[in-house]
Amino acid sequence: MHVFSFRIAFIITIIIFVESIYSNSQFCSTLYTTTKQDQCPNPLSFDILEEYAKSLSSWKLNIPILKNESDIDIIEELKKRFDEGNSCPYVRQMNKAICCSGWEGPGCNKPENSVSQNLFSTCHVWGRARIRTFDGTYYRFPGSCSYKLIGSSTWQLNIQFINCTTTKTSCQKKLTIVIAGKILEVTGTNLINVTAYPSNLIIQRQETNFLDLYFTNGIRLKVHDQHQQTIIIQLDDNFINDQSLSGLCGDYNQKPDDDFKILTTGLITNTPADFGNQWKSSQSCPDASIVIDNCSITSEAIDACIALTNQSEIFQPCFNKIDYRYFYQACLNDVCSAKSENASINIARCQALEAYAEECREHDIYIQWRSNTGCAKQCSSPNMAFKECASSCRRTCQNPSSTITQCHTQTSECTPRCVCTNGTVYDSFRDECVQLEECTCQYNSIQYQPGYQVSIDCNDCTCDRGRWICTNRTCSRTCTVLGNMNILTFDDEHLINGIGGKGRKEKRRKGKCRKKKENVETGNCR
């Protein structure tokens, strides 16, 4: 009997806890003034001092109005109105419950500009095939086919979900980009099977756990974490209301209510499966079924996801901008599923927290949440530390004094990444942070250690601090540009990471090279 009572009490406690999170009413009291017209008081018994002394919450004559409406004495005006049977103005102040600043909705429990209403320029894919459309609709669609994620009449981005119906394995997302007559494939954070790059592509950043591609027609693709994969697609404003835009990411027409439109009928469905299945690349692939998260939520799941509630202060700075409740429910479901499948609970919860942190970053709210939640990121080098807001223009062996003005986009945008510490710089060939003196060099795709010498034409070049230092002999040979990280082309185009703003290819010209004892990248070729 006691055990039974304890279980009932435990279940009630969980229900009350969850309901308190979802109610989250934010009412504030404010004073407002109300007026009315009513019978005038008898001037023979009227005492103007008593009228002034009445509390603000009591009805009393609006004497300033009477003064403005009449040039005669107040008592004379009252007598005139009383004798003629005309009304008098009254006023009082009342307390009224309104939504506190930053909150809205009938129950004042919905943050202003929350994800269900805010119009984004991004589509977000994360975790077990969870998607947020450009117009702010959240849903889950773990289909097993290849689907149109987003695209228009001139380009298309397809996605294939792999092992996304279970928490036992990592949910992989394979991307295929068709643009400018070229096809690019992205697996994890790697570009694979690339035969030719589109002329409008700029690879802004490519590392072990991050890929950032920008197309000059206003499309940007970012992929975080090669194993768990968070995908972000950003579109410029010129795509808003582009009627040819469609896919799992929605239509970006600033109307969230029609995100689940079925193109063949024009009707709106409430079922993510019906909406998602229409974007299959191959109709022979079986339809995805309706996803039902029917796992029994336990106290363990509630404890694991508590950072995504108002019971925790970790994400409080973001709550007024991004409604946390969808992410909290997703966290509960994924943690519950992970437990039932004997998978990692921590991976499930950290994915939900990371997704919410990404939404906050879109609103320029950067929260150091990992150390307080057990979701610390491991970096590849001992001289590295993870930061939520690190410079997008890192110091490297090939560019040790890197500044924002030397980056492709010349932007101060910060991103979550591992950064070098203790005065070290990043060696991209080894994927680790080293002292500048330990930097390696590259020539013809071969890596060379510091101090190594190679002969180019009639000159000798030595690897020194990530750069080739060459002798100054005059050679009647082909002018060669060394390295693939920092290059000054014949056209004076400054390239970083081997790619420039206009996507030019490396050129070779015949002629004399006059090379002083300096970096080949800045040599004078003519």
Short mmCIF file of C-alpha atoms in Angstrom, two decimals:
data_model
loop_
_atom_site.label_atom_id
_atom_site.label_comp_id
_atom_site.label_asym_id
_atom_site.label_seq_id
_atom_site.Cartn_x
_atom_site.Cartn_y
_atom_site.Cartn_z
CA MET A 1 0.00 0.00 0.00
CA HIS A 2 2.80 2.40 0.91
CA VAL A 3 4.68 1.55 -2.30
CA PHE A 4 1.53 2.18 -4.35
CA SER A 5 0.97 5.55 -2.67
CA PHE A 6 4.58 6.51 -3.26
CA ARG A 7 4.29 5.74 -6.99
CA ILE A 8 1.13 7.84 -7.28
CA ALA A 9 2.80 10.72 -5.48
CA PHE A 10 5.89 10.38 -7.69
CA ILE A 11 3.80 10.46 -10.90
CA ILE A 12 1.80 13.46 -9.67
CA THR A 13 5.04 15.26 -8.84
CA ILE A 14 6.35 14.71 -12.36
CA ILE A 15 3.07 15.90 -13.92
CA ILE A 16 3.01 19.01 -11.76
CA PHE A 17 6.65 19.72 -12.60
CA VAL A 18 6.07 19.43 -16.35
CA GLU A 19 2.86 21.50 -16.20
CA SER A 20 4.63 24.23 -14.26
CA ILE A 21 7.25 24.41 -17.00
CA TYR A 22 4.69 24.69 -19.75
CA SER A 23 2.40 27.16 -17.97
CA ASN A 24 5.22 29.61 -17.20
CA SER A 25 2.74 32.51 -17.02
CA GLN A 26 4.42 35.90 -17.00
CA PHE A 27 1.74 38.38 -15.83
CA CYS A 28 2.56 41.90 -14.67
CA SER A 29 0.26 44.47 -13.08
CA THR A 30 -0.17 47.90 -14.62
CA LEU A 31 -2.36 50.94 -13.97
CA TYR A 32 -4.73 52.15 -16.64
CA THR A 33 -7.26 54.98 -16.69
CA THR A 34 -10.91 54.48 -17.56
CA THR A 35 -13.64 57.09 -17.99
CA LYS A 36 -17.42 57.26 -18.17
CA GLN A 37 -20.32 59.70 -18.42
CA ASP A 38 -22.83 59.58 -15.54
CA GLN A 39 -25.35 61.71 -13.63
CA CYS A 40 -23.90 64.91 -12.19
CA PRO A 41 -23.80 65.30 -8.38
CA ASN A 42 -26.22 67.68 -6.68
CA PRO A 43 -24.33 70.98 -6.48
CA LEU A 44 -26.06 71.85 -3.18
CA SER A 45 -24.35 68.91 -1.38
CA PHE A 46 -21.20 68.70 -3.52
CA ASP A 47 -17.88 69.25 -1.70
CA ILE A 48 -15.02 69.81 -4.12
CA LEU A 49 -12.35 69.11 -1.46
CA GLU A 50 -13.88 65.69 -0.70
CA GLU A 51 -13.95 64.99 -4.42
CA TYR A 52 -10.24 65.72 -4.76
CA ALA A 53 -9.48 63.53 -1.72
CA LYS A 54 -11.04 60.38 -3.21
CA SER A 55 -8.61 57.55 -4.04
CA LEU A 56 -7.48 57.06 -7.62
CA SER A 57 -9.32 53.73 -7.76
CA SER A 58 -12.70 55.38 -6.99
CA TRP A 59 -14.94 57.03 -9.54
CA LYS A 60 -14.68 60.80 -9.19
CA LEU A 61 -15.45 63.84 -11.26
CA ASN A 62 -12.94 64.51 -13.98
CA ILE A 63 -12.51 68.11 -12.89
CA PRO A 64 -9.77 68.99 -15.46
CA ILE A 65 -12.21 68.01 -18.22
CA LEU A 66 -14.93 70.16 -16.70
CA LYS A 67 -12.53 73.10 -16.55
CA ASN A 68 -11.59 72.65 -20.19
CA GLU A 69 -15.21 72.43 -21.29
CA SER A 70 -16.46 75.51 -19.45
CA ASP A 71 -15.38 79.09 -18.85
CA ILE A 72 -17.53 79.44 -15.70
CA ASP A 73 -16.94 78.27 -12.13
CA ILE A 74 -16.97 74.49 -11.53
CA ILE A 75 -19.92 74.73 -9.14
CA GLU A 76 -21.87 76.84 -11.62
CA GLU A 77 -21.11 74.32 -14.37
CA LEU A 78 -22.33 71.44 -12.18
CA LYS A 79 -25.51 73.35 -11.31
CA LYS A 80 -26.16 74.06 -14.97
CA ARG A 81 -25.68 70.43 -16.01
CA PHE A 82 -27.65 69.12 -13.01
CA ASP A 83 -30.63 71.41 -13.74
CA GLU A 84 -30.61 70.55 -17.46
CA GLY A 85 -30.24 66.79 -16.81
CA ASN A 86 -26.92 66.57 -18.67
CA SER A 87 -24.18 64.07 -17.69
CA CYS A 88 -20.79 64.71 -16.12
CA PRO A 89 -17.41 63.11 -16.89
CA TYR A 90 -15.95 60.66 -14.35
CA VAL A 91 -12.53 59.02 -14.17
CA ARG A 92 -10.70 56.35 -12.16
CA GLN A 93 -7.51 54.26 -12.33
CA MET A 94 -7.50 50.46 -12.15
CA ASN A 95 -4.93 47.67 -11.87
CA LYS A 96 -4.85 45.43 -14.90
CA ALA A 97 -2.95 42.17 -15.42
CA ILE A 98 -0.97 42.29 -18.65
CA CYS A 99 1.86 40.25 -20.13
CA CYS A 100 5.25 41.22 -18.77
CA SER A 101 7.77 42.72 -21.15
CA GLY A 102 9.01 40.11 -23.62
CA TRP A 103 5.97 37.81 -23.25
CA GLU A 104 2.72 37.45 -25.16
CA GLY A 105 -0.22 35.10 -25.80
CA PRO A 106 -3.55 34.56 -23.97
CA GLY A 107 -1.73 33.02 -21.00
CA CYS A 108 1.29 35.34 -21.21
CA ASN A 109 3.43 32.22 -21.49
CA LYS A 110 4.81 32.71 -24.98
CA PRO A 111 8.03 34.68 -25.51
CA GLU A 112 7.76 37.53 -27.98
CA ASN A 113 9.52 36.72 -31.25
CA SER A 114 9.52 33.04 -30.29
CA VAL A 115 10.46 30.44 -32.86
CA SER A 116 6.84 29.73 -33.75
CA GLN A 117 6.44 33.32 -35.00
CA ASN A 118 9.89 34.68 -35.77
CA LEU A 119 10.82 34.63 -39.44
CA PHE A 120 14.28 33.17 -39.92
CA SER A 121 16.64 33.39 -42.83
CA THR A 122 17.85 29.91 -41.91
CA CYS A 123 16.69 26.32 -42.00
CA HIS A 124 18.06 24.14 -39.21
CA VAL A 125 18.48 20.33 -39.30
CA TRP A 126 19.77 18.54 -36.20
CA GLY A 127 19.61 15.40 -34.07
CA ARG A 128 17.32 12.58 -35.15
CA ALA A 129 16.11 14.30 -38.35
CA ARG A 130 14.55 17.29 -36.60
CA ILE A 131 13.94 20.28 -38.85
CA ARG A 132 13.05 23.93 -38.39
CA THR A 133 11.79 25.59 -41.57
CA PHE A 134 12.70 29.08 -42.73
CA ASP A 135 9.36 30.32 -41.41
CA GLY A 136 9.78 28.74 -37.97
CA THR A 137 7.87 25.43 -38.08
CA TYR A 138 9.43 22.55 -36.10
CA TYR A 139 8.91 18.89 -36.94
CA ARG A 140 10.65 15.52 -37.13
CA PHE A 141 10.94 13.51 -40.33
CA PRO A 142 13.33 10.51 -40.19
CA GLY A 143 12.70 9.19 -43.69
CA SER A 144 15.21 6.81 -45.25
CA CYS A 145 15.20 8.14 -48.83
CA SER A 146 16.90 11.08 -50.47
CA TYR A 147 14.76 14.22 -50.23
CA LYS A 148 14.76 17.75 -51.56
CA LEU A 149 15.80 19.81 -48.55
CA ILE A 150 15.54 23.15 -50.32
CA GLY A 151 15.89 24.40 -53.86
CA SER A 152 14.52 26.60 -56.60
CA SER A 153 14.37 26.45 -60.36
CA THR A 154 18.15 26.91 -60.69
CA TRP A 155 19.67 24.97 -57.79
CA GLN A 156 18.83 22.19 -55.32
CA LEU A 157 20.11 20.79 -52.04
CA ASN A 158 19.13 17.17 -51.30
CA ILE A 159 19.48 15.30 -48.02
CA GLN A 160 19.53 11.62 -47.12
CA PHE A 161 18.94 10.56 -43.51
CA ILE A 162 20.93 7.48 -42.47
CA ASN A 163 20.18 5.57 -39.23
CA CYS A 164 17.94 8.35 -37.90
CA THR A 165 15.12 6.15 -36.58
CA THR A 166 17.17 4.92 -33.62
CA THR A 167 19.40 6.47 -30.98
CA LYS A 168 21.77 3.47 -31.01
CA THR A 169 23.75 4.89 -33.93
CA SER A 170 24.63 8.41 -35.05
CA CYS A 171 22.03 9.99 -37.32
CA GLN A 172 24.06 10.76 -40.44
CA LYS A 173 22.96 13.24 -43.08
CA LYS A 174 24.36 13.02 -46.59
CA LEU A 175 24.00 16.19 -48.66
CA THR A 176 24.05 16.62 -52.43
CA ILE A 177 24.28 20.10 -53.93
CA VAL A 178 23.33 20.68 -57.56
CA ILE A 179 24.23 24.21 -58.64
CA ALA A 180 25.68 25.96 -61.70
CA GLY A 181 25.81 22.66 -63.57
CA LYS A 182 28.02 21.05 -60.92
CA ILE A 183 27.33 18.38 -58.28
CA LEU A 184 28.89 18.49 -54.81
CA GLU A 185 28.51 15.80 -52.15
CA VAL A 186 28.95 16.41 -48.44
CA THR A 187 29.37 13.52 -46.00
CA GLY A 188 30.03 14.54 -42.43
CA THR A 189 31.99 17.76 -42.86
CA ASN A 190 33.85 16.55 -45.95
CA LEU A 191 33.38 17.44 -49.61
CA ILE A 192 33.67 14.18 -51.56
CA ASN A 193 33.56 13.06 -55.20
CA VAL A 194 34.10 16.62 -56.43
CA THR A 195 35.15 16.68 -60.09
CA ALA A 196 34.76 20.45 -60.53
CA TYR A 197 33.80 23.31 -58.24
CA PRO A 198 31.05 25.78 -59.22
CA SER A 199 32.47 29.18 -60.17
CA ASN A 200 30.25 30.90 -57.57
CA LEU A 201 31.50 28.80 -54.62
CA ILE A 202 33.65 30.12 -51.79
CA ILE A 203 34.83 27.61 -49.21
CA GLN A 204 34.87 29.90 -46.20
CA ARG A 205 36.02 27.25 -43.77
CA GLN A 206 36.73 23.52 -43.85
CA GLU A 207 37.99 21.72 -40.76
CA THR A 208 37.61 18.36 -39.05
CA ASN A 209 34.31 19.31 -37.41
CA PHE A 210 33.10 22.27 -39.44
CA LEU A 211 32.29 23.04 -43.07
CA ASP A 212 31.17 26.47 -44.24
CA LEU A 213 30.28 26.97 -47.91
CA TYR A 214 29.08 30.22 -49.44
CA PHE A 215 27.64 30.64 -52.93
CA THR A 216 27.68 34.14 -54.37
CA ASN A 217 24.01 33.92 -55.34
CA GLY A 218 23.14 34.17 -51.63
CA ILE A 219 23.16 30.56 -50.36
CA ARG A 220 25.24 29.50 -47.37
CA LEU A 221 25.63 25.98 -45.99
CA LYS A 222 27.19 25.25 -42.60
CA VAL A 223 27.73 21.75 -41.20
CA HIS A 224 28.83 21.24 -37.57
CA ASP A 225 30.22 18.00 -36.12
CA GLN A 226 31.09 15.29 -38.62
CA HIS A 227 29.45 12.57 -36.47
CA GLN A 228 26.21 14.06 -35.12
CA GLN A 229 25.84 16.66 -37.89
CA THR A 230 23.97 19.90 -37.39
CA ILE A 231 23.10 21.50 -40.73
CA ILE A 232 22.27 25.16 -41.24
CA ILE A 233 21.13 26.64 -44.55
CA GLN A 234 21.05 30.43 -44.79
CA LEU A 235 19.43 32.37 -47.62
CA ASP A 236 19.72 36.04 -48.52
CA ASP A 237 16.62 38.23 -48.47
CA ASN A 238 16.27 38.06 -52.24
CA PHE A 239 14.90 34.52 -51.80
CA ILE A 240 11.91 35.69 -49.71
CA ASN A 241 8.65 34.95 -51.57
CA ASP A 242 10.53 33.18 -54.37
CA GLN A 243 7.66 31.01 -55.57
CA SER A 244 10.01 28.39 -56.98
CA LEU A 245 11.55 27.79 -53.52
CA SER A 246 10.41 24.54 -51.87
CA GLY A 247 11.49 21.44 -49.96
CA LEU A 248 11.63 20.09 -46.40
CA CYS A 249 12.78 23.56 -45.28
CA GLY A 250 9.51 25.12 -46.44
CA ASP A 251 8.88 27.92 -48.89
CA TYR A 252 10.31 30.99 -47.07
CA ASN A 253 7.27 33.17 -47.75
CA GLN A 254 6.95 34.55 -44.18
CA LYS A 255 3.78 32.49 -43.64
CA PRO A 256 4.38 29.66 -41.13
CA ASP A 257 0.80 28.42 -41.49
CA ASP A 258 1.36 27.09 -45.01
CA ASP A 259 4.71 25.36 -44.42
CA PHE A 260 3.10 21.91 -44.74
CA LYS A 261 1.47 22.57 -48.10
CA ILE A 262 0.94 19.61 -50.44
CA LEU A 263 1.89 20.90 -53.88
CA THR A 264 -0.36 18.56 -55.88
CA THR A 265 -3.55 19.64 -54.09
CA GLY A 266 -2.65 22.99 -52.56
CA LEU A 267 -4.04 21.74 -49.24
CA ILE A 268 -2.29 22.10 -45.88
CA THR A 269 -1.59 18.87 -43.99
CA ASN A 270 -0.96 18.51 -40.27
CA THR A 271 1.19 15.42 -40.77
CA PRO A 272 4.94 15.86 -41.25
CA ALA A 273 5.12 12.45 -42.97
CA ASP A 274 2.64 13.50 -45.69
CA PHE A 275 4.51 16.75 -46.21
CA GLY A 276 7.97 15.16 -46.24
CA ASN A 277 7.17 12.21 -48.50
CA GLN A 278 6.32 14.50 -51.42
CA TRP A 279 9.99 15.59 -51.59
CA LYS A 280 11.40 12.10 -52.29
CA SER A 281 14.00 12.06 -55.06
CA SER A 282 12.80 8.61 -56.11
CA GLN A 283 9.14 7.67 -55.97
CA SER A 284 10.09 3.99 -55.74
CA CYS A 285 11.55 4.59 -52.28
CA PRO A 286 9.01 3.67 -49.55
CA ASP A 287 7.13 6.43 -47.74
CA ALA A 288 8.16 7.39 -44.23
CA SER A 289 5.63 6.65 -41.49
CA ILE A 290 4.16 9.01 -38.92
CA VAL A 291 6.59 9.46 -36.03
CA ILE A 292 5.06 8.91 -32.60
CA ASP A 293 7.17 9.69 -29.55
CA ASN A 294 5.26 7.52 -27.08
CA CYS A 295 8.08 6.82 -24.64
CA SER A 296 7.13 7.11 -20.96
CA ILE A 297 8.92 10.17 -19.61
CA THR A 298 10.85 9.39 -16.43
CA SER A 299 12.38 11.53 -13.72
CA GLU A 300 15.78 10.68 -15.22
CA ALA A 301 14.79 12.32 -18.52
CA ILE A 302 13.41 15.37 -16.69
CA ASP A 303 16.64 15.75 -14.73
CA ALA A 304 18.73 15.31 -17.89
CA CYS A 305 16.86 18.07 -19.74
CA ILE A 306 16.32 20.52 -16.89
CA ALA A 307 18.78 23.02 -18.44
CA LEU A 308 16.10 23.69 -21.06
CA THR A 309 13.56 24.92 -18.51
CA ASN A 310 13.04 27.98 -16.36
CA GLN A 311 14.18 25.85 -13.42
CA SER A 312 17.75 26.44 -14.64
CA GLU A 313 19.64 29.69 -15.20
CA ILE A 314 21.97 28.36 -17.91
CA PHE A 315 19.90 29.50 -20.91
CA GLN A 316 17.88 32.21 -19.16
CA PRO A 317 19.40 35.05 -21.26
CA CYS A 318 17.87 33.43 -24.35
CA PHE A 319 14.38 32.59 -23.07
CA ASN A 320 12.89 35.96 -24.03
CA LYS A 321 13.97 35.44 -27.64
CA ILE A 322 13.66 31.71 -28.29
CA ASP A 323 10.89 29.56 -26.85
CA TYR A 324 12.66 26.64 -25.20
CA ARG A 325 9.65 24.31 -24.91
CA TYR A 326 10.02 22.52 -28.24
CA PHE A 327 13.67 21.75 -27.46
CA TYR A 328 12.75 20.60 -23.96
CA GLN A 329 10.16 18.17 -25.32
CA ALA A 330 12.57 16.95 -28.00
CA CYS A 331 15.20 16.42 -25.31
CA LEU A 332 12.75 14.42 -23.16
CA ASN A 333 11.75 12.20 -26.09
CA ASP A 334 15.30 11.58 -27.30
CA VAL A 335 16.65 10.87 -23.81
CA CYS A 336 13.74 8.53 -23.17
CA SER A 337 14.33 6.70 -26.47
CA ALA A 338 18.06 6.47 -25.79
CA LYS A 339 17.41 4.86 -22.42
CA SER A 340 14.95 2.33 -23.85
CA GLU A 341 17.44 1.44 -26.62
CA ASN A 342 20.45 1.25 -24.25
CA ALA A 343 22.07 4.14 -26.13
CA SER A 344 23.91 7.18 -24.79
CA ILE A 345 21.60 9.47 -22.83
CA ASN A 346 24.27 12.17 -22.73
CA ILE A 347 24.60 12.33 -26.52
CA ALA A 348 20.82 12.69 -26.85
CA ARG A 349 20.57 15.50 -24.32
CA CYS A 350 23.65 17.34 -25.60
CA GLN A 351 22.23 17.37 -29.13
CA ALA A 352 19.09 19.12 -27.87
CA LEU A 353 21.09 21.63 -25.84
CA GLU A 354 23.41 22.32 -28.76
CA ALA A 355 20.44 22.88 -31.08
CA TYR A 356 18.96 25.42 -28.66
CA ALA A 357 22.34 27.14 -28.28
CA GLU A 358 22.53 27.42 -32.07
CA GLU A 359 19.13 29.15 -32.14
CA CYS A 360 20.41 31.58 -29.51
CA ARG A 361 23.52 32.30 -31.57
CA GLU A 362 21.30 33.34 -34.47
CA HIS A 363 20.03 36.10 -32.19
CA ASP A 364 23.56 37.09 -31.14
CA ILE A 365 23.20 35.49 -27.71
CA TYR A 366 26.31 33.47 -26.91
CA ILE A 367 26.08 31.24 -23.85
CA GLN A 368 28.94 29.25 -22.34
CA TRP A 369 26.77 26.24 -21.53
CA ARG A 370 28.93 23.17 -22.12
CA SER A 371 30.97 23.10 -18.92
CA ASN A 372 27.82 23.34 -16.79
CA THR A 373 25.97 20.55 -18.58
CA GLY A 374 28.52 17.79 -19.13
CA CYS A 375 28.64 18.43 -22.89
CA ALA A 376 32.26 19.56 -23.21
CA LYS A 377 33.79 19.37 -26.69
CA GLN A 378 37.05 17.49 -27.12
CA CYS A 379 39.58 19.21 -29.38
CA SER A 380 42.16 17.40 -31.53
CA SER A 381 45.22 19.06 -29.99
CA PRO A 382 46.43 19.55 -26.39
CA ASN A 383 46.98 23.23 -27.19
CA MET A 384 43.32 23.72 -28.11
CA ALA A 385 40.27 24.88 -26.17
CA PHE A 386 36.65 25.03 -27.31
CA LYS A 387 34.88 28.40 -27.40
CA GLU A 388 31.24 29.13 -28.25
CA CYS A 389 32.17 32.45 -29.83
CA ALA A 390 35.55 32.27 -31.51
CA SER A 391 36.84 34.44 -34.34
CA SER A 392 36.00 33.13 -37.80
CA CYS A 393 39.46 34.26 -38.94
CA ARG A 394 41.95 32.06 -37.11
CA ARG A 395 45.72 32.42 -36.86
CA THR A 396 47.37 29.68 -38.91
CA CYS A 397 50.86 28.60 -39.91
CA GLN A 398 50.25 30.08 -43.33
CA ASN A 399 48.66 33.25 -41.94
CA PRO A 400 50.04 33.70 -38.39
CA SER A 401 48.98 37.35 -38.03
CA SER A 402 45.49 36.78 -39.46
CA THR A 403 43.02 39.64 -39.08
CA ILE A 404 39.38 40.05 -40.00
CA THR A 405 40.27 42.19 -43.05
CA GLN A 406 42.24 39.25 -44.49
CA CYS A 407 39.29 36.86 -44.39
CA HIS A 408 37.06 36.12 -47.38
CA THR A 409 33.94 37.72 -45.98
CA GLN A 410 35.63 40.47 -43.92
CA THR A 411 33.13 39.80 -41.14
CA SER A 412 33.46 39.73 -37.39
CA GLU A 413 31.07 36.77 -37.18
CA CYS A 414 32.05 34.35 -34.44
CA THR A 415 31.45 30.63 -34.48
CA PRO A 416 31.77 27.70 -32.05
CA ARG A 417 35.14 26.09 -32.60
CA CYS A 418 38.38 24.86 -31.07
CA VAL A 419 40.96 27.64 -30.84
CA CYS A 420 44.70 27.54 -30.31
CA THR A 421 46.02 28.50 -26.90
CA ASN A 422 49.41 29.24 -25.31
CA GLY A 423 50.58 31.37 -28.23
CA THR A 424 50.31 28.55 -30.78
CA VAL A 425 48.97 28.69 -34.35
CA TYR A 426 46.89 26.19 -36.33
CA ASP A 427 48.66 23.82 -38.71
CA SER A 428 45.92 22.69 -41.10
CA PHE A 429 48.09 19.90 -42.56
CA ARG A 430 48.38 18.22 -39.16
CA ASP A 431 45.09 19.49 -37.68
CA GLU A 432 46.77 20.65 -34.49
CA CYS A 433 48.14 23.75 -32.79
CA VAL A 434 51.91 24.17 -32.81
CA GLN A 435 54.54 26.79 -32.09
CA LEU A 436 55.23 28.93 -35.14
CA GLU A 437 58.72 27.42 -35.44
CA GLU A 438 57.15 23.94 -35.79
CA CYS A 439 54.90 24.83 -38.74
CA THR A 440 55.14 22.61 -41.80
CA CYS A 441 54.97 23.66 -45.47
CA GLN A 442 53.32 22.19 -48.54
CA TYR A 443 54.39 21.93 -52.15
CA ASN A 444 52.62 19.95 -54.86
CA SER A 445 50.29 18.51 -52.18
CA ILE A 446 53.27 17.08 -50.25
CA GLN A 447 53.91 18.10 -46.67
CA TYR A 448 57.44 19.12 -45.63
CA GLN A 449 58.90 19.54 -42.15
CA PRO A 450 60.53 22.79 -40.93
CA GLY A 451 64.02 23.28 -42.37
CA TYR A 452 63.41 21.01 -45.39
CA GLN A 453 64.73 22.30 -48.74
CA VAL A 454 63.29 21.87 -52.23
CA SER A 455 64.62 23.10 -55.57
CA ILE A 456 62.27 25.12 -57.75
CA ASP A 457 63.63 26.05 -61.15
CA CYS A 458 67.14 27.31 -60.32
CA ASN A 459 66.29 28.45 -56.80
CA ASP A 460 66.48 26.69 -53.45
CA CYS A 461 63.53 27.08 -51.06
CA THR A 462 63.55 26.31 -47.33
CA CYS A 463 60.50 25.61 -45.17
CA ASP A 464 60.51 28.23 -42.43
CA ARG A 465 57.57 28.87 -40.08
CA GLY A 466 55.01 27.55 -42.56
CA ARG A 467 56.36 29.50 -45.54
CA TRP A 468 58.89 28.83 -48.26
CA ILE A 469 61.91 31.15 -48.17
CA CYS A 470 63.73 31.11 -51.51
CA THR A 471 66.98 32.35 -53.03
CA ASN A 472 66.97 35.22 -55.54
CA ARG A 473 68.48 33.71 -58.67
CA THR A 474 66.92 34.85 -61.97
CA CYS A 475 65.45 31.92 -63.90
CA SER A 476 63.97 31.89 -67.40
CA ARG A 477 61.40 29.37 -66.36
CA THR A 478 57.67 29.03 -65.67
CA CYS A 479 56.64 31.13 -62.69
CA THR A 480 55.27 28.84 -59.98
CA VAL A 481 53.19 29.82 -56.98
CA LEU A 482 53.98 27.67 -53.93
CA GLY A 483 51.55 26.55 -51.20
CA ASN A 484 47.79 26.50 -51.27
CA MET A 485 46.93 28.60 -48.25
CA ASN A 486 48.01 32.21 -48.91
CA ILE A 487 48.66 33.27 -52.49
CA LEU A 488 49.01 36.56 -54.34
CA THR A 489 48.06 35.83 -57.93
CA PHE A 490 49.22 37.56 -61.10
CA ASP A 491 45.93 39.46 -60.98
CA ASP A 492 46.71 40.72 -57.47
CA GLU A 493 43.85 38.57 -56.15
CA HIS A 494 44.51 37.77 -52.47
CA LEU A 495 43.62 34.14 -51.86
CA ILE A 496 43.23 32.54 -48.42
CA ASN A 497 42.97 28.76 -48.05
CA GLY A 498 43.58 28.59 -51.78
CA ILE A 499 40.25 30.15 -52.73
CA GLY A 500 39.47 33.73 -53.67
CA GLY A 501 36.42 35.92 -53.80
CA LYS A 502 35.81 35.22 -57.48
CA GLY A 503 36.73 31.55 -57.47
CA ARG A 504 39.70 32.03 -59.82
CA LYS A 505 41.93 29.06 -60.51
CA GLU A 506 45.71 29.19 -59.97
CA LYS A 507 47.42 30.44 -63.11
CA ARG A 508 50.84 29.75 -64.63
CA ARG A 509 52.63 32.09 -67.02
CA LYS A 510 55.88 31.94 -68.94
CA GLY A 511 58.46 34.62 -68.29
CA LYS A 512 61.23 35.67 -65.97
CA CYS A 513 60.82 35.38 -62.22
CA ARG A 514 62.80 37.75 -60.05
CA LYS A 515 62.66 36.28 -56.58
CA LYS A 516 64.31 38.03 -53.71
CA LYS A 517 65.03 36.11 -50.54
CA GLU A 518 61.44 36.27 -49.34
CA ASN A 519 58.21 34.31 -49.35
CA VAL A 520 57.40 32.93 -52.78
CA GLU A 521 53.77 33.91 -52.17
CA THR A 522 54.77 37.57 -52.36
CA GLY A 523 57.42 37.26 -55.06
CA ASN A 524 57.42 39.55 -58.09
CA CYS A 525 56.52 37.57 -61.22
CA ARG A 526 56.22 39.04 -64.67
#
